[in-house]
Every structure is written in C-alpha cells, then in structure tokens.
Coordinates of C-alpha atoms in Angstrom, one line a residue:
X1 CA 14.8 -61.5 9.3
X2 CA 13.5 -62.6 12.6
X3 CA 9.7 -62.6 13.1
X4 CA 8.7 -61.0 16.3
X5 CA 5.2 -61.5 17.7
X6 CA 4.5 -60.2 21.1
X7 CA 0.7 -59.7 21.2
X8 CA -2.1 -61.1 19.3
X9 CA -5.1 -58.8 19.2
X10 CA -8.3 -58.9 17.3
X11 CA -9.5 -55.6 15.8
X12 CA -12.8 -55.3 14.0
X13 CA -13.9 -57.7 11.3
X14 CA -10.5 -58.1 9.7
X15 CA -8.5 -58.8 12.9
X16 CA -5.1 -57.3 13.7
X17 CA -1.8 -58.7 14.7
X18 CA 0.0 -56.1 16.8
X19 CA 3.7 -56.5 17.1
X20 CA 6.6 -54.5 18.5
X21 CA 9.8 -53.7 16.5
X22 CA 10.2 -55.0 13.0
X23 CA 7.0 -56.1 11.2
X24 CA 7.6 -59.0 8.8
X25 CA 4.6 -60.9 7.6
X26 CA 4.5 -64.0 5.4
X27 CA 1.8 -64.6 2.8
X28 CA -0.9 -67.1 3.5
X29 CA -1.8 -69.5 0.6
X30 CA -5.1 -70.9 1.8
X31 CA -8.5 -69.6 0.6
X32 CA -9.9 -69.8 4.1
X33 CA -10.7 -66.3 5.3
X34 CA -10.6 -67.0 9.1
X35 CA -7.3 -68.2 10.5
X36 CA -3.9 -69.6 9.6
X37 CA -2.6 -72.8 11.0
X38 CA -0.9 -70.9 13.8
X39 CA -4.2 -69.2 14.8
X40 CA -3.5 -65.7 13.5
X41 CA -6.0 -63.7 11.4
X42 CA -5.8 -64.3 7.6
X43 CA -5.8 -61.4 5.2
X44 CA -9.0 -60.0 3.7
X45 CA -9.7 -61.8 0.5
X46 CA -12.1 -59.0 -0.5
X47 CA -9.2 -56.5 -0.6
X48 CA -7.0 -58.7 -2.8
X49 CA -8.9 -57.7 -6.0
X50 CA -7.7 -54.1 -5.6
X51 CA -4.0 -55.1 -5.3
X52 CA -2.0 -54.8 -8.5
X53 CA 1.4 -56.4 -8.0
X54 CA 2.8 -55.1 -11.3
X55 CA 6.6 -55.5 -11.3
X56 CA 6.9 -55.7 -7.5
X57 CA 9.6 -58.1 -6.3
X58 CA 12.0 -58.8 -3.5
X59 CA 12.2 -57.0 -0.1
X60 CA 10.9 -53.5 0.7
X61 CA 12.1 -51.9 4.0
X62 CA 10.1 -49.1 5.6
X63 CA 10.0 -47.6 9.1
X64 CA 8.5 -44.8 11.2
X65 CA 5.3 -43.8 12.8
X66 CA 3.9 -46.2 15.5
X67 CA 0.5 -44.5 15.2
X68 CA 0.0 -46.1 11.8
X69 CA 1.4 -49.5 12.8
X70 CA -1.9 -51.3 13.0
X71 CA -3.0 -50.0 9.7
X72 CA 0.2 -50.8 7.9
X73 CA 0.2 -54.3 9.5
X74 CA -3.2 -55.0 7.9
X75 CA -2.1 -53.5 4.5
X76 CA 1.1 -55.6 4.5
X77 CA -0.8 -58.8 5.3
X78 CA -3.2 -58.3 2.5
X79 CA -0.6 -57.1 0.0
X80 CA 1.8 -60.0 0.6
X81 CA -1.0 -62.5 0.3
X82 CA -1.7 -61.2 -3.1
X83 CA 1.9 -60.6 -4.3
X84 CA 3.9 -63.8 -4.1
X85 CA 7.6 -63.5 -3.6
X86 CA 7.4 -59.9 -2.2
X87 CA 8.3 -59.1 1.4
X88 CA 7.4 -55.8 3.0
X89 CA 9.0 -55.1 6.3
X90 CA 7.7 -52.0 8.3
X91 CA 9.6 -51.3 11.5
X92 CA 7.3 -49.4 13.8
X93 CA 9.5 -47.0 15.8
X94 CA 8.7 -43.3 15.6
X95 CA 8.2 -40.6 13.0
X96 CA 11.5 -39.1 13.9
X97 CA 13.4 -42.4 13.5
X98 CA 11.6 -43.1 10.2
X99 CA 12.6 -39.8 8.6
X100 CA 16.2 -40.3 9.8
X101 CA 16.2 -43.8 8.2
X102 CA 14.7 -42.3 5.0
X103 CA 17.2 -39.6 4.7
X104 CA 20.0 -42.1 5.2
X105 CA 18.7 -44.1 2.3
X106 CA 18.0 -47.3 4.3
X107 CA 14.3 -47.5 3.7
X108 CA 12.0 -47.2 0.6
X109 CA 9.6 -45.0 2.4
X110 CA 9.0 -43.7 5.9
X111 CA 5.8 -43.2 7.9
X112 CA 5.5 -39.8 9.7
X113 CA 2.7 -38.2 11.7
X114 CA 4.0 -34.8 10.6
X115 CA 5.2 -33.4 7.3
X116 CA 8.8 -33.0 6.5
X117 CA 10.5 -29.8 7.8
X118 CA 12.3 -27.7 5.2
X119 CA 15.7 -28.8 6.4
X120 CA 14.6 -32.4 6.1
X121 CA 13.5 -31.9 2.6
X122 CA 16.8 -30.3 1.8
X123 CA 18.6 -33.3 3.4
X124 CA 16.5 -35.7 1.4
X125 CA 17.9 -34.4 -1.9
X126 CA 21.1 -36.3 -1.2
X127 CA 19.2 -39.5 -1.3
X128 CA 16.5 -38.7 -3.9
X129 CA 18.8 -38.1 -6.9
X130 CA 17.3 -35.4 -9.0
X131 CA 14.3 -35.1 -6.7
X132 CA 13.3 -34.7 -3.0
X133 CA 11.2 -36.2 -0.3
X134 CA 7.5 -35.5 -0.5
X135 CA 4.6 -36.1 1.9
X136 CA 1.7 -38.4 0.8
X137 CA -1.2 -38.3 3.3
X138 CA -2.3 -41.9 3.7
X139 CA -3.7 -42.6 7.2
X140 CA -6.0 -40.3 9.2
X141 CA -7.4 -40.8 12.6
X142 CA -8.1 -39.5 16.1
X143 CA -5.5 -39.3 18.8
X144 CA -7.3 -40.8 21.7
X145 CA -6.8 -39.5 25.3
X146 CA -7.0 -42.9 27.0
X147 CA -7.7 -42.9 30.8
X148 CA -7.8 -45.4 33.6
X149 CA -9.6 -44.1 36.7
X150 CA -11.3 -46.7 38.9
X151 CA -15.1 -46.2 39.0
X152 CA -15.1 -43.7 36.1
X153 CA -16.4 -45.0 32.8
X154 CA -17.1 -41.7 31.0
X155 CA -15.0 -38.6 31.1
X156 CA -15.4 -35.2 29.4
X157 CA -12.5 -32.7 29.1
X158 CA -11.8 -29.6 27.2
X159 CA -8.5 -28.4 25.7
X160 CA -7.5 -26.1 28.6
X161 CA -8.1 -28.9 31.1
X162 CA -6.1 -31.4 29.1
X163 CA -3.3 -28.8 28.8
X164 CA -3.3 -28.3 32.6
X165 CA -3.3 -32.0 33.3
X166 CA -0.3 -32.6 31.0
X167 CA 1.4 -29.4 32.1
X168 CA 1.3 -30.7 35.7
X169 CA -1.1 -28.0 36.9
X170 CA -4.0 -30.3 37.7
X171 CA -2.9 -33.1 39.9
X172 CA -6.0 -34.9 41.2
X173 CA -9.0 -36.4 39.4
X174 CA -11.5 -34.6 41.6
X175 CA -10.1 -31.2 40.7
X176 CA -12.8 -28.6 40.4
X177 CA -12.0 -28.0 36.7
X178 CA -12.6 -31.7 35.9
X179 CA -15.7 -31.8 38.1
X180 CA -17.3 -28.8 36.4
X181 CA -17.0 -30.7 33.0
X182 CA -18.5 -33.9 34.4
X183 CA -21.6 -33.0 36.5
X184 CA -23.1 -36.1 38.2
X185 CA -19.9 -38.1 37.9
X186 CA -18.2 -39.2 41.1
X187 CA -14.6 -38.5 40.7
X188 CA -12.0 -39.9 43.1
X189 CA -9.2 -38.0 44.7
X190 CA -6.7 -40.3 42.9
X191 CA -3.5 -38.7 41.8
X192 CA -3.3 -38.1 38.1
X193 CA -0.5 -40.1 36.3
X194 CA 0.0 -38.5 33.0
X195 CA 2.0 -40.4 30.4
X196 CA 3.7 -39.0 27.3
X197 CA 6.0 -40.3 24.6
X198 CA 9.7 -40.6 25.5
X199 CA 10.8 -40.7 21.8
X200 CA 10.5 -37.9 19.2
X201 CA 7.0 -38.5 17.9
X202 CA 4.7 -37.0 15.3
X203 CA 1.8 -38.0 17.6
X204 CA 3.3 -35.8 20.3
X205 CA 3.6 -33.0 17.7
X206 CA 0.0 -33.3 16.8
X207 CA -1.1 -33.3 20.4
X208 CA 0.9 -30.2 21.2
X209 CA -0.3 -28.5 18.0
X210 CA -3.9 -29.1 19.2
X211 CA -3.1 -27.8 22.7
X212 CA -1.2 -24.8 21.4
X213 CA -4.1 -23.9 19.0
X214 CA -7.1 -24.7 21.2
X215 CA -5.7 -23.7 24.6
X216 CA -2.9 -21.2 24.0
X217 CA -3.1 -19.6 27.5
X218 CA -2.8 -23.0 29.2
X219 CA -0.1 -24.5 26.9
X220 CA 2.9 -22.2 26.8
X221 CA 5.2 -24.7 25.0
X222 CA 5.8 -24.8 21.3
X223 CA 4.4 -27.7 19.2
X224 CA 7.2 -30.2 18.7
X225 CA 8.0 -33.9 18.3
X226 CA 9.9 -33.8 21.6
X227 CA 7.8 -33.5 24.8
X228 CA 8.5 -30.3 26.6
X229 CA 6.1 -30.0 29.5
X230 CA 7.2 -30.7 33.1
X231 CA 6.2 -33.6 35.1
X232 CA 4.4 -36.7 33.9
X233 CA 6.0 -40.0 33.0
X234 CA 7.5 -41.2 29.7
X235 CA 7.0 -44.4 27.7
X236 CA 8.3 -45.5 24.4
X237 CA 6.0 -45.5 21.4
X238 CA 2.2 -45.5 21.3
X239 CA 2.2 -49.1 22.4
X240 CA 4.2 -48.2 25.5
X241 CA 2.0 -45.3 26.5
X242 CA -1.1 -47.4 26.0
X243 CA 0.4 -50.3 28.1
X244 CA 1.0 -47.9 31.0
X245 CA -2.4 -46.4 30.9
X246 CA -3.9 -49.9 30.9
X247 CA -2.0 -50.9 34.0
X248 CA -1.9 -47.8 36.2
X249 CA -4.9 -46.5 38.1
X250 CA -5.2 -42.8 37.7
X251 CA -3.5 -42.8 34.3
X252 CA -4.1 -40.7 31.2
X253 CA -2.1 -40.7 28.0
X254 CA -2.4 -40.2 24.3
X255 CA -2.1 -42.7 21.4
X256 CA -3.9 -43.6 18.2
X257 CA -7.4 -44.9 18.7
X258 CA -6.7 -48.4 17.6
X259 CA -4.4 -48.9 20.6
X260 CA -7.3 -48.0 22.9
X261 CA -9.8 -50.1 21.0
X262 CA -7.6 -53.2 21.0
X263 CA -6.9 -53.0 24.7
X264 CA -10.4 -51.8 25.8
X265 CA -9.0 -48.6 27.2
X266 CA -11.7 -45.9 27.9
X267 CA -11.2 -42.6 26.0
X268 CA -12.0 -39.0 26.8
X269 CA -14.8 -37.1 25.0
X270 CA -13.6 -33.6 24.0
X271 CA -15.7 -30.5 24.8
X272 CA -15.0 -28.4 21.7
X273 CA -17.7 -25.8 22.1
X274 CA -20.1 -27.8 20.0
X275 CA -23.5 -28.8 21.3
X276 CA -22.2 -32.0 22.9
X277 CA -18.7 -33.4 23.7
X278 CA -17.3 -35.3 20.8
X279 CA -16.1 -39.0 21.0
X280 CA -12.9 -40.2 19.5
X281 CA -14.0 -42.2 16.5
X282 CA -12.8 -42.6 12.9
X283 CA -16.0 -41.0 11.6
X284 CA -15.7 -38.0 13.9
X285 CA -12.0 -37.6 13.0
X286 CA -13.0 -37.7 9.3
X287 CA -15.3 -34.7 9.8
X288 CA -12.3 -32.7 11.1
X289 CA -9.8 -33.9 8.5
X290 CA -12.3 -33.1 5.7
X291 CA -11.7 -29.4 6.4
X292 CA -7.9 -29.8 5.9
X293 CA -6.2 -27.7 3.2
X294 CA -3.2 -28.8 1.1
X295 CA -0.3 -26.8 2.3
X296 CA 2.4 -28.5 0.1
X297 CA 3.3 -27.5 -3.4
X298 CA 3.8 -29.6 -6.5
X299 CA 3.8 -33.3 -5.7
X300 CA 4.0 -32.6 -2.0
X301 CA 0.6 -33.0 -0.4
X302 CA 1.3 -31.9 3.2
X303 CA -2.0 -30.8 4.9
X304 CA -2.9 -28.0 7.3
X305 CA -5.4 -29.2 9.9
X306 CA -7.8 -27.1 11.9
X307 CA -7.4 -28.1 15.5
X308 CA -9.9 -25.5 16.8
X309 CA -13.0 -26.6 14.8
X310 CA -16.3 -26.4 16.7
X311 CA -18.3 -28.2 13.9
X312 CA -20.8 -30.6 15.3
X313 CA -19.4 -34.1 15.7
X314 CA -15.9 -33.1 14.5
X315 CA -13.2 -34.6 16.8
X316 CA -10.3 -32.0 16.5
X317 CA -7.4 -34.0 18.1
X318 CA -6.5 -35.7 14.9
X319 CA -3.4 -36.7 13.0
X320 CA -2.6 -37.5 9.5
X321 CA 0.2 -39.9 8.8
X322 CA 2.2 -39.4 5.7
X323 CA 4.2 -41.9 3.7
X324 CA 7.4 -40.0 2.9
X325 CA 8.9 -41.0 -0.5
X326 CA 11.2 -39.6 -3.2
X327 CA 9.3 -37.9 -6.0
X328 CA 12.3 -38.7 -8.2
X329 CA 15.4 -40.7 -7.6
X330 CA 13.9 -43.8 -5.9
X331 CA 16.1 -46.9 -5.9
X332 CA 15.4 -48.8 -9.1
X333 CA 15.2 -52.2 -7.3
X334 CA 12.5 -51.0 -4.9
X335 CA 10.5 -48.4 -6.9
X336 CA 8.1 -50.9 -8.5
X337 CA 7.2 -52.3 -5.0
X338 CA 6.9 -48.9 -3.5
X339 CA 4.5 -47.8 -6.2
X340 CA 2.5 -51.1 -6.1
X341 CA 2.2 -51.1 -2.3
X342 CA 1.2 -47.4 -2.1
X343 CA -1.3 -47.8 -4.9
X344 CA -3.0 -50.4 -2.8
X345 CA -2.9 -48.4 0.4
X346 CA -4.5 -45.4 -1.4
X347 CA -7.1 -47.6 -3.2
X348 CA -10.7 -47.8 -2.1
X349 CA -10.1 -51.2 -0.6
X350 CA -7.0 -50.0 1.3
X351 CA -8.8 -46.9 2.7
X352 CA -11.7 -49.1 3.7
X353 CA -9.4 -51.1 5.9
X354 CA -8.8 -47.8 7.9
X355 CA -12.4 -47.1 8.7
X356 CA -13.0 -50.7 9.8
X357 CA -10.1 -50.5 12.3
X358 CA -10.6 -47.2 14.1
X359 CA -8.7 -44.9 11.7
X360 CA -10.1 -42.3 9.3
X361 CA -9.8 -42.5 5.5
X362 CA -8.2 -39.6 3.7
X363 CA -10.9 -37.4 2.2
X364 CA -11.7 -38.5 -1.3
X365 CA -10.7 -35.3 -3.0
X366 CA -7.2 -35.4 -1.4
X367 CA -6.8 -39.1 -1.9
X368 CA -7.5 -38.7 -5.6
X369 CA -4.4 -36.4 -5.7
X370 CA -2.4 -38.9 -3.8
X371 CA -3.1 -41.6 -6.4
X372 CA -2.1 -39.3 -9.2
X373 CA 1.2 -38.5 -7.5
X374 CA 2.0 -42.2 -6.9
X375 CA 1.8 -42.8 -10.7
X376 CA 4.5 -40.2 -11.3
X377 CA 7.0 -41.5 -8.8
X378 CA 10.3 -42.2 -10.5

C-alpha cells in the first residue's frame, strides 16, 4: 500500500498529519513523544494505556467522511503504535463513497456524517449476514463557515444571510444584510466567491439541514448530500473547499473546524438569537450536541440534532460523524480489529483527542451506549 503524504500540519498539542486519499500509518517504536526520524508527530503515549489490542491483527480497511479525517488520523496513529502488527487504513473520501464501499463489503467500517437511510440499511443486510448496518456516533464538531475577505478579521452572519449567500442572492460583501449584522466593520465591495462540495457529502447534508431548519424562507432546497443551490463553485472534499477559501479573496465555504484551524482560516460567528453571536468551537458545538436525541432503535444510535437552538453559547451548525458497522455478520478476520479500534475511539482517551483538536466529544450518556453496543458486535 503506497503511503501518501501531501501536507504536514500541526494541530494542538498532539500534532496532526493531514493527508489526501488513503491514510496508511506505521507504528513508531521509540518512547520519545515528540517526533519520528522523518520529522512527523509521534503518537500520544498518554493515550496508549486505554488501547486494548485484544485479538486485533492484520489489515483493517475503512473509508468515508473527510470531515472526520483529522480525528481518525490521530486515532490510527495512536492505535497502531500500541498494537504491533496491525494496520488500519482509512481512505478519506466522502460519506457517500464510504457507505457505498461498506455496502459492497470492501471495508470493515465506514465513516458518515449522516445516518444510514432506510434503503441503505436494507442494502447492508446483503453484507451483514444475519444483521444490518448500524450507526455509532463517534465524532462531533462544528461545521465552520470559513471566509477570506481582505481587511476583515471578524464576521457575524445569521442563517438567513448564509442561505442567501450560498443561494446566490447576496453577491457582494458590502451587501446591506451583511453590513447590518456587522456594525462598525468596514466591508469591501468584493464579489462573494461561495464554495461548496462537489462530491456527495454528509457535511453538505448537515449544512443544508441547518439552513432548511433555521432559515426555511431563504433556503427552498431539500437537505441532501448533493449540493442543489445555484451558483457558487465546487471543490472536492473538505480539504478541497478549505484550500479554495484559503487562496481566493472574497471566498466563503464550509468544512469541519480542524481544516480551518490547521490552515489559519478565519471563521464566521453565527447569530442564533442568543445574547451574542456564537463562535465555532468544539466546546460550543458540544453544547448543541448535548441536546441531541437518539432517533435510532435497538443497536442503532442515530441522533436527531436541533439546528435551531438559541441556547447561550450553543453553536448550531454541527455534525456528528458515525462509524457504520454491521451489528451482526462482520467478517471474522476483521471483527476483532474493528471492535478493538472502536473501543479505543469511544474510550475516554479517544474522545479526549477530539476536544484537543477542534472536534466535540460525543456526550457521555450517548457515548456510554456506544461502548455497550461495540461489545455486542458479532
């Protein structure tokens, strides 16, 4: 398997190696907790104590959500350092591609920013012998609205204005609607360059769910993985959208917060109706996710999020990324590794990695249920 390394970025205290395409990481044998011989960040030694390798062995393939890529990359690095002889390969593509791969039986689990649809669950029964695909919430976090407007360091927007920007109704940064939300800020007449995902994406679905719920009059399109609004420009994956926003003056786009943090991209504060606009942070996303309800049944832990919350400090434009697995009928050769790896990601140490890198841990009450379900996978 060919190791691809395109960008080396440092994120928080642990450090993050951001890659495109297949993610294949090799274990580091040294006790030094700073860098490997080639200069990349070493895994967190503090996390290793929570990793139980059990009967994990061989190679585990997984794919899907690019929004969780930076989190999975750190988990894989820590896990493979602790479990000798195990290789975990997560291909960061999109939620849609991950679910397709899962239902074709080519991966042990898939990452998806939206829960399986009924027809996808039905299809999964062909692969999950005697069972079906289920959703395990594992990664939470804010979807940041990153912007690049020369001379503007701080920007407040509300849902209706965001909808009109991405719906090609607001075309200049000095539009009256934007000026009204940003008193005292000098806004240029620069043309707005709105970027969205070109691929079917769970991140897109979460953004459009937010716009549909919080600004229904301004957003006439249905929430979906495929972008439906007119105008704008498309880029592949969260990394692609972030790269365009970073490079283009007048740009705005959406992607998981870690992509903004790692590239020093400024992010929009959302006016939700609370006393003050809310910043995109892991802590503020956690406040919104804490109000989520379990909508799935049995072992399925799909969540229903409230995108219209006005709670103080709650950032409503959030996503929860699920690891999609078979409840029963997993492949015998990969099941021990799937359970071992997911046990780590759902552990206290695994969830702590999220908060340290701009994501939001899954609320403790829900995460406790995730751990119980992982024990029963067969």
